Coordinates of C-alpha atoms in Angstrom, one line a residue:
X1 CA -20.8 52.4 -28.8
X2 CA -17.2 51.6 -29.7
X3 CA -16.3 52.5 -26.2
X4 CA -18.9 50.2 -24.7
X5 CA -17.6 47.3 -26.9
X6 CA -14.0 48.0 -25.9
X7 CA -15.1 47.8 -22.2
X8 CA -16.9 44.5 -22.9
X9 CA -13.8 43.0 -24.7
X10 CA -11.5 44.1 -21.9
X11 CA -13.8 42.7 -19.2
X12 CA -13.7 39.3 -20.8
X13 CA -10.1 39.3 -22.1
X14 CA -8.3 40.2 -18.9
X15 CA -9.4 37.1 -16.9
X16 CA -8.7 34.9 -19.9
X17 CA -5.2 36.2 -20.2
X18 CA -4.8 35.6 -16.4
X19 CA -5.7 32.0 -16.8
X20 CA -3.2 31.6 -19.7
X21 CA -0.6 33.1 -17.5
X22 CA -1.5 30.7 -14.6
X23 CA -1.5 27.6 -16.7
X24 CA 1.5 28.1 -18.9
X25 CA 3.8 30.9 -17.9
X26 CA 4.7 29.6 -14.4
X27 CA 5.8 26.3 -15.8
X28 CA 8.0 28.0 -18.3
X29 CA 9.6 30.2 -15.6
X30 CA 10.1 27.3 -13.2
X31 CA 11.8 25.3 -16.0
X32 CA 14.0 28.2 -16.8
X33 CA 14.9 28.6 -13.2
X34 CA 15.8 24.9 -12.8
X35 CA 17.8 24.7 -15.9
X36 CA 19.7 28.0 -15.5
X37 CA 20.0 29.4 -12.0
X38 CA 21.1 33.0 -12.1
X39 CA 23.8 32.5 -9.5
X40 CA 24.3 28.8 -10.1
X41 CA 27.5 26.6 -10.3
X42 CA 28.5 25.0 -13.5
X43 CA 29.7 21.4 -13.9
X44 CA 30.5 19.0 -16.7
X45 CA 30.1 15.2 -16.8
X46 CA 32.4 13.7 -19.4
X47 CA 31.5 10.2 -20.5
X48 CA 34.3 8.1 -22.0
X49 CA 33.3 5.2 -24.3
X50 CA 35.8 2.6 -25.4
X51 CA 36.3 2.1 -29.2
X52 CA 36.5 -1.6 -29.8
X53 CA 36.6 -1.4 -33.6
X54 CA 38.4 1.5 -35.3
X55 CA 36.4 3.0 -38.2
X56 CA 37.6 6.5 -38.0
X57 CA 34.1 7.7 -37.4
X58 CA 31.9 8.3 -34.3
X59 CA 29.1 5.8 -33.6
X60 CA 26.9 8.8 -32.6
X61 CA 25.7 7.3 -29.4
X62 CA 23.4 9.2 -27.0
X63 CA 22.3 8.9 -23.4
X64 CA 19.3 10.1 -21.4
X65 CA 19.9 12.1 -18.2
X66 CA 17.5 12.4 -15.2
X67 CA 17.9 14.6 -12.2
X68 CA 17.2 13.0 -8.8
X69 CA 17.2 14.2 -5.2
X70 CA 18.3 12.1 -2.2
X71 CA 14.7 11.2 -1.6
X72 CA 14.6 9.4 -5.0
X73 CA 17.3 7.0 -3.9
X74 CA 16.1 3.5 -3.0
X75 CA 17.0 3.0 0.7
X76 CA 19.6 5.7 0.3
X77 CA 21.7 3.4 -1.9
X78 CA 23.2 4.8 -5.1
X79 CA 24.2 1.4 -6.5
X80 CA 20.8 -0.2 -5.8
X81 CA 19.0 2.8 -7.4
X82 CA 21.2 2.6 -10.5
X83 CA 20.5 -1.1 -10.9
X84 CA 16.8 -0.6 -10.4
X85 CA 16.5 1.9 -13.3
X86 CA 18.9 -0.1 -15.4
X87 CA 16.3 -2.9 -15.4
X88 CA 13.6 -0.6 -16.7
X89 CA 13.6 -0.5 -20.5
X90 CA 10.7 2.0 -20.9
X91 CA 12.0 5.5 -20.5
X92 CA 8.4 6.8 -20.0
X93 CA 8.2 4.7 -16.9
X94 CA 11.4 6.2 -15.5
X95 CA 9.9 9.7 -16.3
X96 CA 6.8 8.8 -14.4
X97 CA 8.6 7.3 -11.4
X98 CA 11.0 10.3 -11.0
X99 CA 8.5 13.0 -12.0
X100 CA 11.1 14.3 -14.3
X101 CA 11.4 14.0 -18.1
X102 CA 14.8 12.6 -19.1
X103 CA 16.9 14.9 -21.3
X104 CA 18.7 13.6 -24.4
X105 CA 22.4 14.3 -24.7
X106 CA 24.3 15.4 -27.8
X107 CA 25.8 12.6 -29.9
X108 CA 29.2 11.1 -29.0
X109 CA 32.2 12.5 -30.9
X110 CA 35.4 10.6 -31.6
X111 CA 38.6 11.8 -29.7
X112 CA 41.4 10.0 -31.5
X113 CA 44.0 11.3 -29.1
X114 CA 42.6 9.0 -26.3
X115 CA 41.1 6.4 -28.7
X116 CA 37.6 7.0 -27.1
X117 CA 34.3 8.4 -28.0
X118 CA 33.2 11.3 -25.7
X119 CA 29.8 12.7 -24.6
X120 CA 29.9 15.9 -22.5
X121 CA 26.9 16.8 -20.3
X122 CA 26.9 20.4 -19.1
X123 CA 25.1 21.0 -15.8
X124 CA 24.0 24.1 -13.8
X125 CA 23.0 23.9 -10.1
X126 CA 22.2 26.4 -7.4
X127 CA 25.1 27.2 -5.1
X128 CA 25.3 24.6 -2.3
X129 CA 22.9 22.2 -4.0
X130 CA 23.6 18.5 -4.0
X131 CA 21.9 16.4 -6.7
X132 CA 22.1 13.0 -8.3
X133 CA 22.1 12.3 -12.1
X134 CA 20.9 9.1 -13.6
X135 CA 22.8 8.4 -17.0
X136 CA 21.4 5.6 -19.2
X137 CA 22.0 4.9 -22.9
X138 CA 18.9 6.1 -24.8
X139 CA 16.7 3.5 -26.4
X140 CA 17.3 4.9 -29.9
X141 CA 21.1 4.6 -29.4
X142 CA 20.8 1.1 -28.0
X143 CA 18.6 0.0 -30.9
X144 CA 21.1 1.5 -33.4
X145 CA 24.0 -0.3 -31.7
X146 CA 22.2 -3.6 -31.1
X147 CA 24.0 -5.6 -34.0
X148 CA 27.4 -4.2 -33.1
X149 CA 26.9 -5.0 -29.4
X150 CA 25.8 -8.6 -30.3
X151 CA 28.8 -9.1 -32.6
X152 CA 31.2 -7.9 -29.9
X153 CA 32.3 -4.8 -32.0
X154 CA 30.9 -2.5 -29.3
X155 CA 29.4 -2.8 -25.8
X156 CA 26.3 -1.7 -24.0
X157 CA 26.9 1.4 -21.9
X158 CA 26.6 0.8 -18.1
X159 CA 23.8 2.8 -16.4
X160 CA 25.4 5.2 -13.9
X161 CA 24.1 7.3 -11.0
X162 CA 26.5 10.1 -9.9
X163 CA 26.4 12.7 -7.2
X164 CA 27.1 16.3 -8.1
X165 CA 29.3 17.9 -6.7
X166 CA 31.6 14.9 -6.6
X167 CA 34.9 14.4 -4.7
X168 CA 36.5 13.0 -7.9
X169 CA 35.8 16.2 -9.8
X170 CA 38.7 18.3 -11.0
X171 CA 37.9 22.0 -11.9
X172 CA 34.2 21.1 -12.1
X173 CA 34.8 18.2 -14.5
X174 CA 33.9 14.6 -13.7
X175 CA 35.1 11.9 -16.1
X176 CA 33.4 8.5 -16.1
X177 CA 34.4 5.4 -18.0
X178 CA 31.2 3.9 -19.4
X179 CA 32.7 0.5 -19.7
X180 CA 33.2 0.0 -16.0
X181 CA 30.8 -0.4 -13.1
X182 CA 29.0 2.7 -12.0
X183 CA 30.9 5.4 -10.2
X184 CA 30.1 4.9 -6.5
X185 CA 31.6 7.1 -3.7
X186 CA 33.5 4.7 -1.4
X187 CA 35.7 4.7 1.6
X188 CA 37.4 2.4 4.2
X189 CA 36.3 1.5 7.7
X190 CA 38.3 -0.3 10.4
X191 CA 37.0 -2.5 13.2
X192 CA 39.3 -2.8 16.3
X193 CA 38.7 -5.6 18.8
X194 CA 40.1 -5.1 22.4
X195 CA 39.9 -6.5 25.9
X196 CA 37.2 -4.7 27.9
X197 CA 39.6 -4.2 30.9
X198 CA 42.7 -3.3 28.9
X199 CA 42.2 -1.6 25.5
X200 CA 45.9 -2.0 24.8
X201 CA 45.3 -5.8 24.4
X202 CA 44.1 -6.5 20.8
X203 CA 42.2 -9.7 20.1
X204 CA 42.9 -11.7 17.0
X205 CA 40.9 -14.5 15.3
X206 CA 37.6 -12.9 16.3
X207 CA 34.9 -13.6 13.7
X208 CA 32.4 -11.0 12.4
X209 CA 30.0 -10.5 9.5
X210 CA 29.2 -7.1 8.0
X211 CA 25.5 -6.1 7.4
X212 CA 23.9 -3.2 5.6
X213 CA 20.9 -1.8 7.5
X214 CA 17.7 -1.7 5.6
X215 CA 15.0 -0.9 8.2
X216 CA 14.6 -0.6 11.9
X217 CA 13.2 -4.1 12.3
X218 CA 16.5 -5.8 11.2
X219 CA 14.5 -8.5 9.4
X220 CA 15.5 -7.3 6.0
X221 CA 19.1 -6.2 6.7
X222 CA 21.5 -7.4 4.0
X223 CA 24.8 -9.3 4.3
X224 CA 27.5 -7.3 2.7
X225 CA 29.6 -9.0 0.0
X226 CA 33.3 -8.9 0.6
X227 CA 36.5 -10.7 -0.4
X228 CA 39.9 -11.0 1.3
X229 CA 41.5 -12.6 4.4
X230 CA 43.6 -12.0 7.5
X231 CA 41.9 -8.8 8.5
X232 CA 42.0 -7.1 5.1
X233 CA 38.9 -7.1 3.0
X234 CA 37.3 -5.3 0.0
X235 CA 33.7 -4.7 -0.9
X236 CA 32.7 -7.0 -3.8
X237 CA 29.7 -5.7 -5.8
X238 CA 27.1 -8.3 -6.8
X239 CA 23.7 -8.1 -8.3
X240 CA 22.5 -11.3 -6.7
X241 CA 21.2 -11.8 -3.2
X242 CA 24.1 -13.3 -1.2
X243 CA 24.2 -16.0 1.5
X244 CA 26.6 -16.7 4.3
X245 CA 28.1 -19.5 2.2
X246 CA 29.0 -17.0 -0.5
X247 CA 30.8 -14.5 1.8
X248 CA 33.9 -15.3 3.9
X249 CA 33.7 -14.6 7.7
X250 CA 35.7 -11.5 8.5
X251 CA 38.4 -12.3 11.1
X252 CA 40.6 -9.9 13.1
X253 CA 44.3 -10.0 12.5
X254 CA 47.1 -10.0 15.1
X255 CA 46.5 -6.3 15.6
X256 CA 42.9 -7.0 16.4
X257 CA 41.8 -5.2 13.2
X258 CA 39.4 -5.8 10.3
X259 CA 39.7 -3.3 7.4
X260 CA 37.0 -3.2 4.8
X261 CA 37.7 -0.9 1.8
X262 CA 35.6 0.4 -1.1
X263 CA 32.3 0.4 0.8
X264 CA 29.7 2.5 -0.9
X265 CA 28.7 5.6 1.0
X266 CA 25.1 6.3 1.9
X267 CA 23.6 3.4 3.9
X268 CA 24.2 2.5 7.5
X269 CA 26.2 -0.6 8.3
X270 CA 26.9 -2.7 11.4
X271 CA 29.1 -5.6 12.4
X272 CA 27.7 -8.7 14.1
X273 CA 30.2 -10.8 16.1
X274 CA 30.0 -14.5 15.2
X275 CA 32.6 -16.1 17.4
X276 CA 35.2 -14.9 19.9
X277 CA 38.5 -16.6 20.4
X278 CA 40.8 -18.0 23.1
X279 CA 40.0 -17.0 26.7
X280 CA 37.2 -14.8 25.4
X281 CA 35.1 -17.7 24.2
X282 CA 32.2 -17.0 26.4
X283 CA 30.4 -15.5 23.4
X284 CA 28.9 -12.7 25.4
X285 CA 28.8 -10.6 22.2
X286 CA 28.0 -13.5 19.8
X287 CA 25.2 -12.7 17.4
X288 CA 24.7 -9.3 19.0
X289 CA 24.2 -6.4 16.5
X290 CA 26.9 -3.7 16.9
X291 CA 26.3 0.0 16.7
X292 CA 25.2 1.5 13.4
X293 CA 27.8 3.5 11.5
X294 CA 28.2 5.2 8.1
X295 CA 31.3 5.1 6.0
X296 CA 33.9 7.8 6.5
X297 CA 37.6 8.0 5.7
X298 CA 39.6 6.8 8.8
X299 CA 36.4 5.6 10.5
X300 CA 37.2 3.3 13.5
X301 CA 34.6 1.0 15.1
X302 CA 35.8 -0.3 18.5
X303 CA 34.3 -3.4 20.0
X304 CA 35.2 -4.9 23.4
X305 CA 35.1 -8.5 24.7
X306 CA 35.0 -9.5 28.3
X307 CA 37.5 -12.2 29.2
X308 CA 36.2 -15.2 31.1
X309 CA 37.2 -14.9 34.7
X310 CA 38.3 -18.0 36.6
X311 CA 35.7 -17.4 39.3
X312 CA 33.5 -14.8 40.8
X313 CA 33.1 -14.4 44.5
X314 CA 30.1 -12.6 46.2
X315 CA 28.1 -12.7 49.4
X316 CA 24.5 -14.0 49.5
X317 CA 23.3 -10.4 48.7
X318 CA 25.4 -10.2 45.5
X319 CA 28.1 -7.9 46.9
X320 CA 31.5 -8.6 45.3
X321 CA 34.0 -9.9 47.9
X322 CA 37.6 -8.6 47.5
X323 CA 40.6 -10.4 49.0
X324 CA 39.2 -14.0 49.1
X325 CA 42.2 -16.4 48.8
X326 CA 42.1 -19.6 46.7
X327 CA 44.6 -22.4 45.8
X328 CA 44.5 -24.4 42.6
X329 CA 45.4 -28.1 42.2
X330 CA 45.8 -30.6 39.4
X331 CA 43.8 -33.7 39.1
X332 CA 46.6 -35.5 41.0
X333 CA 46.5 -33.0 43.8
X334 CA 49.6 -31.0 42.9
X335 CA 49.4 -27.4 44.0
X336 CA 50.0 -24.9 41.2
X337 CA 51.9 -21.6 41.4
X338 CA 51.0 -18.3 39.8
X339 CA 52.5 -14.8 39.4
X340 CA 50.6 -11.5 38.8
X341 CA 50.1 -10.8 35.1
X342 CA 51.8 -7.5 34.2
X343 CA 52.6 -8.2 30.5
X344 CA 50.1 -10.5 28.7
X345 CA 46.8 -9.0 29.8
X346 CA 47.9 -6.6 32.4
X347 CA 45.7 -8.0 35.1
X348 CA 44.9 -11.4 36.9
X349 CA 47.5 -14.2 37.2
X350 CA 49.7 -16.3 34.9
X351 CA 50.8 -19.9 35.6
X352 CA 54.4 -19.7 36.9
X353 CA 56.3 -22.4 38.7
X354 CA 58.4 -19.8 40.5
X355 CA 55.3 -17.9 41.7
X356 CA 53.0 -18.2 44.7
X357 CA 50.2 -20.8 45.2
X358 CA 47.7 -18.1 46.3
X359 CA 45.4 -16.3 43.9
X360 CA 43.2 -13.5 45.3
X361 CA 39.9 -11.9 44.2
X362 CA 40.1 -8.3 43.0
X363 CA 37.7 -5.4 43.8
X364 CA 35.0 -7.0 41.5
X365 CA 35.3 -10.3 43.3
X366 CA 37.0 -11.8 40.2
X367 CA 40.1 -14.0 39.6
X368 CA 41.6 -14.4 36.1
X369 CA 44.0 -17.2 35.2
X370 CA 46.2 -17.3 32.1
X371 CA 48.6 -19.8 30.4
X372 CA 46.8 -22.8 31.9
X373 CA 47.6 -26.1 30.2
X374 CA 45.0 -28.3 28.6
X375 CA 43.6 -30.9 31.0
X376 CA 40.7 -32.2 33.0
X377 CA 40.1 -32.7 36.7
X378 CA 41.6 -29.4 38.0
X379 CA 40.1 -28.1 41.2
X380 CA 40.4 -25.3 43.6
X381 CA 39.8 -24.7 47.3
X382 CA 39.1 -21.6 49.3
X383 CA 42.0 -21.0 51.7
X384 CA 40.9 -17.8 53.4
X385 CA 37.5 -16.0 53.5
X386 CA 37.0 -12.2 54.1
X387 CA 36.5 -11.1 57.8
X388 CA 33.0 -11.9 59.0
X389 CA 32.2 -14.6 56.4
X390 CA 32.2 -18.3 56.6
X391 CA 34.9 -20.1 54.5
X392 CA 33.6 -22.5 51.9
X393 CA 34.9 -26.1 52.3
X394 CA 33.5 -27.2 48.9
X395 CA 35.9 -28.6 46.2
X396 CA 35.2 -26.9 42.9
X397 CA 36.3 -28.8 39.7
X398 CA 37.0 -27.4 36.3
X399 CA 38.8 -28.2 33.0
X400 CA 40.9 -26.4 30.4
X401 CA 40.6 -26.8 26.7
X402 CA 43.3 -26.5 24.0
X403 CA 42.8 -22.7 23.8
X404 CA 43.4 -22.2 27.5
X405 CA 39.6 -21.6 28.1
X406 CA 38.3 -22.8 31.4
X407 CA 35.1 -24.7 31.3
X408 CA 32.8 -26.8 33.6
X409 CA 30.6 -29.7 32.9
X410 CA 27.1 -29.5 34.3
X411 CA 23.9 -31.6 34.0
X412 CA 20.9 -30.0 32.3
X413 CA 17.3 -30.6 33.4
X414 CA 17.3 -33.9 31.5
X415 CA 20.4 -35.2 33.3
X416 CA 22.7 -34.7 30.2
X417 CA 26.3 -33.5 30.6
X418 CA 26.8 -30.1 29.0
X419 CA 30.0 -28.0 28.6
X420 CA 29.8 -24.5 30.1
X421 CA 32.5 -22.0 29.1
X422 CA 31.9 -19.5 31.8
X423 CA 33.0 -18.6 35.3
X424 CA 31.8 -20.4 38.5
X425 CA 29.9 -18.1 40.9
X426 CA 30.8 -18.9 44.5
X427 CA 29.0 -17.3 47.5
X428 CA 30.2 -16.7 51.0
X429 CA 27.6 -16.2 53.8
X430 CA 27.9 -14.6 57.2
X431 CA 27.4 -17.0 60.1
X432 CA 24.2 -16.7 62.1
X433 CA 23.1 -18.0 65.5
X434 CA 20.2 -20.0 64.1
X435 CA 20.0 -20.6 60.4
X436 CA 16.6 -20.2 58.8
X437 CA 15.3 -23.1 56.7
X438 CA 15.4 -21.0 53.6
X439 CA 17.5 -21.0 50.5
X440 CA 17.8 -20.3 46.8
X441 CA 18.9 -21.7 43.4
X442 CA 20.7 -20.3 40.4
X443 CA 19.9 -21.1 36.7
X444 CA 21.3 -20.3 33.3
X445 CA 19.3 -20.3 30.1
X446 CA 21.2 -21.4 26.9
X447 CA 20.7 -22.4 23.3
X448 CA 20.1 -26.2 23.0
X449 CA 22.3 -26.5 20.0
X450 CA 25.1 -24.2 21.2
X451 CA 25.3 -23.9 25.0
X452 CA 27.7 -21.0 24.7
X453 CA 24.9 -18.8 23.5
X454 CA 23.0 -17.4 26.4
X455 CA 19.3 -16.5 26.1
X456 CA 18.1 -13.2 27.5
X457 CA 14.5 -12.4 28.3
X458 CA 13.1 -16.0 29.0
X459 CA 10.4 -15.8 31.7
X460 CA 9.5 -18.5 34.2
X461 CA 6.7 -19.0 36.8
X462 CA 7.6 -20.7 40.1
X463 CA 5.3 -23.3 41.6
X464 CA 5.1 -26.1 44.1
X465 CA 3.3 -29.5 43.7
X466 CA 0.7 -30.0 46.3
X467 CA -1.1 -33.3 45.8
X468 CA -1.9 -33.6 42.1
X469 CA -1.9 -29.9 41.4
X470 CA 0.8 -27.3 40.8
X471 CA 0.3 -24.2 43.0
X472 CA 1.8 -20.9 42.1
X473 CA 4.3 -19.5 44.6
X474 CA 3.6 -15.8 45.5
X475 CA 6.0 -13.1 46.6
X476 CA 4.8 -9.7 47.9
X477 CA 1.3 -10.7 46.9
X478 CA 2.2 -11.4 43.3
X479 CA 3.0 -14.5 41.4
X480 CA 6.7 -15.3 41.6
X481 CA 8.1 -14.7 38.0
X482 CA 11.7 -14.6 37.1
X483 CA 13.5 -13.5 33.9
X484 CA 16.9 -14.4 32.5
X485 CA 19.4 -11.5 32.1
X486 CA 21.8 -10.7 29.2
X487 CA 24.0 -13.5 30.4
X488 CA 21.1 -16.0 30.5
X489 CA 21.2 -16.0 34.3
X490 CA 18.4 -15.8 36.9
X491 CA 17.8 -17.1 40.4
X492 CA 15.2 -17.7 43.0
X493 CA 15.8 -16.8 46.7
X494 CA 14.2 -16.8 50.2
X495 CA 12.3 -20.0 49.6
X496 CA 11.6 -22.6 52.3
X497 CA 13.4 -25.9 51.9
X498 CA 11.6 -28.3 49.6
X499 CA 10.8 -29.3 46.0
X500 CA 9.9 -26.6 43.4
X501 CA 9.1 -26.3 39.8
X502 CA 9.8 -23.7 37.1
X503 CA 7.4 -23.4 34.1
X504 CA 8.4 -21.4 31.1
X505 CA 5.8 -18.8 30.1
X506 CA 7.6 -16.8 27.4
X507 CA 10.8 -16.9 25.4
X508 CA 12.4 -14.3 23.1
X509 CA 12.4 -14.2 19.3
X510 CA 12.9 -17.4 17.4
X511 CA 13.0 -19.8 20.4
X512 CA 10.2 -22.2 21.2
X513 CA 8.6 -22.4 24.7
X514 CA 9.2 -25.7 26.6
X515 CA 6.1 -26.4 28.7
X516 CA 7.7 -29.2 30.7
X517 CA 8.0 -28.3 34.4
X518 CA 11.6 -28.1 35.6
X519 CA 12.0 -29.7 39.0
X520 CA 14.7 -28.6 41.6
X521 CA 15.4 -28.7 45.3
X522 CA 15.9 -25.9 47.8
X523 CA 18.2 -26.7 50.7
X524 CA 20.9 -25.2 52.8
X525 CA 23.6 -25.5 50.0
X526 CA 21.5 -25.2 46.9
X527 CA 22.3 -21.5 46.4
X528 CA 26.0 -22.2 46.3
X529 CA 25.7 -25.1 43.9
X530 CA 26.6 -24.7 40.2
X531 CA 23.9 -23.1 38.0
X532 CA 21.2 -25.5 36.7
X533 CA 21.3 -25.3 32.8
X534 CA 18.0 -24.9 31.0
X535 CA 17.9 -25.2 27.2
X536 CA 15.7 -23.9 24.4
X537 CA 15.5 -24.9 20.8
X538 CA 14.9 -22.5 17.9
X539 CA 11.7 -22.8 15.9
X540 CA 10.9 -21.8 12.3
X541 CA 10.2 -18.1 11.8
X542 CA 7.8 -17.4 8.9
X543 CA 9.3 -15.2 6.1
X544 CA 8.3 -11.5 6.1
X545 CA 6.6 -10.5 2.8
X546 CA 8.3 -7.6 1.0
X547 CA 6.7 -4.3 1.8
X548 CA 8.2 -2.1 -0.9
X549 CA 5.7 -1.3 -3.6
X550 CA 5.5 1.1 -6.5
X551 CA 5.9 4.7 -5.5
X552 CA 2.9 6.9 -5.4
X553 CA 2.7 10.4 -7.0
X554 CA 4.7 13.1 -5.4
X555 CA 2.8 16.1 -4.0
X556 CA 4.0 19.5 -5.3
X557 CA 3.4 22.7 -3.5
X558 CA 2.8 24.5 -6.8
X559 CA -0.3 22.3 -7.5
X560 CA -2.3 24.0 -4.7
X561 CA -1.3 27.5 -5.9
X562 CA -2.4 26.7 -9.5
X563 CA -5.8 25.5 -8.3
X564 CA -6.3 28.7 -6.3
X565 CA -5.3 30.9 -9.2
X566 CA -7.5 28.9 -11.6
X567 CA -10.5 29.4 -9.3
X568 CA -9.7 33.1 -9.0
X569 CA -9.6 33.3 -12.9
X570 CA -13.1 31.7 -13.1
X571 CA -14.5 34.1 -10.6
X572 CA -13.0 37.0 -12.6
X573 CA -14.6 35.7 -15.8
X574 CA -18.0 35.4 -14.1
X575 CA -17.5 39.0 -12.8
X576 CA -16.7 40.2 -16.3
X577 CA -19.9 38.7 -17.7
X578 CA -21.9 40.4 -14.8
X579 CA -20.4 43.8 -15.6
X580 CA -21.2 43.5 -19.3
X581 CA -24.7 42.4 -18.5
X582 CA -25.3 45.3 -16.1
X583 CA -24.1 47.8 -18.8
X584 CA -26.5 46.2 -21.3
X585 CA -29.4 46.6 -18.9
X586 CA -28.6 50.2 -18.3
X587 CA -28.5 50.9 -22.1
X588 CA -31.9 49.2 -22.6
X589 CA -33.4 51.2 -19.7
X590 CA -32.0 54.4 -21.2

């Protein structure tokens, strides 16, 4: 009988012991593994606390420490994460959010040799592991020090978030002053602005702003706070959301450089060009987001600007015409002389009284003029066309501003004069026996408030007015729709002479559609005329509501394993009961 009872006890006890092992022992072993890896690396964080009032005794302050992974960082930003947890007073809430119970440090001890109190935090990590540690004064310590902090005899300890291992460590020891802002890994980046045709030419006084990337939409990207001037700037931490009025515009110096130091590592950044300078004031890159980059020592970001050509020469198929000769005149009809630029920009021409009156298009059909004096009423004439093309007899007028930038005045669709800082596109055509009664027209789409800003992606439908109705023009069996390119330009071609209309059907981003039909004429010279300027105004964009909410619970792989083991234990218990019951039945039958 004793033997039978022993069998019964074992049959029931073994599954119960297994459940105890499943529910308790794995947690103990995992905790032991986390806190003390067998082949781990040892580090020490030493917190240094200023002593404002000498009493000869330690204030016995303590901190709580939480271990984080990179996934716990808010938007990958160490500083933002530290500030987030600094604002949470309830330590249990931090435990819940991080899925990690904060550990209490030893009490601070007084080190009179350095006139500071010291807390040392020993750490053990697996080899090659990179972790983050949140260090925040414990609520007990803060409560005990409240009166001294209020009276100015002590100060609240700043919440810190540090990466381990850390570049500032020496022999595995990282010292942190708890009176200062949190320790943030930081480095310097350099932007270099150059001419697109000659990188040796550096551009000064080009304006930029620096942004931190938040998401792929760009709607939440944050302006980076900096201070400084003349190409040399420094990151300026701030807890408040900043505006453009708060941060100076970053400008390149005479070396074409902008240096920004002390930028926090982690997030991605990008530069946005605000305004070019001098003969590059076509703003082709204005308000265009640059390439994303992360902070690295010695990191260089190169940005190029295209200089405004004096003119561009093509045939009616868009082919660049090389070797077209022009002469330039003042308002009074005086012919100007030029020499080839071999020093200032390394290409194009410079105004030179001892030079030649002829300027010639390069392989791209372009002519660049430099050192022009401010004035209005300049004009140029085509002297010699390429072989096989008709020479243009049109007189092309232009002006030069105080920065040497060439600009033209044109009328928009409302008949208003607008200033266009851009090149004039001139077309040569090949002579034909009998000219077809067909032509084209060129357009440029610009911002109504700043005509230097070109609008890409605006679409227009072409129509004619027949009687009281507008009839859509078709090309290749489809409605004739045109779209502005990155320079705001588009054109219509191969149209019979007559009156046509453009109707805007879509505009990009924040601009508002103008439904008014734009009337224009097609004739024998309309394609060679200056571009017709079409403007758009910006509308209000509704604010995007914040999407970041409280974090949900993290899934752990161990959770599934425990459930499986638990179910197995229950099955074993049921089996034990069945075995005992069968033995009882056998005894009764015997």
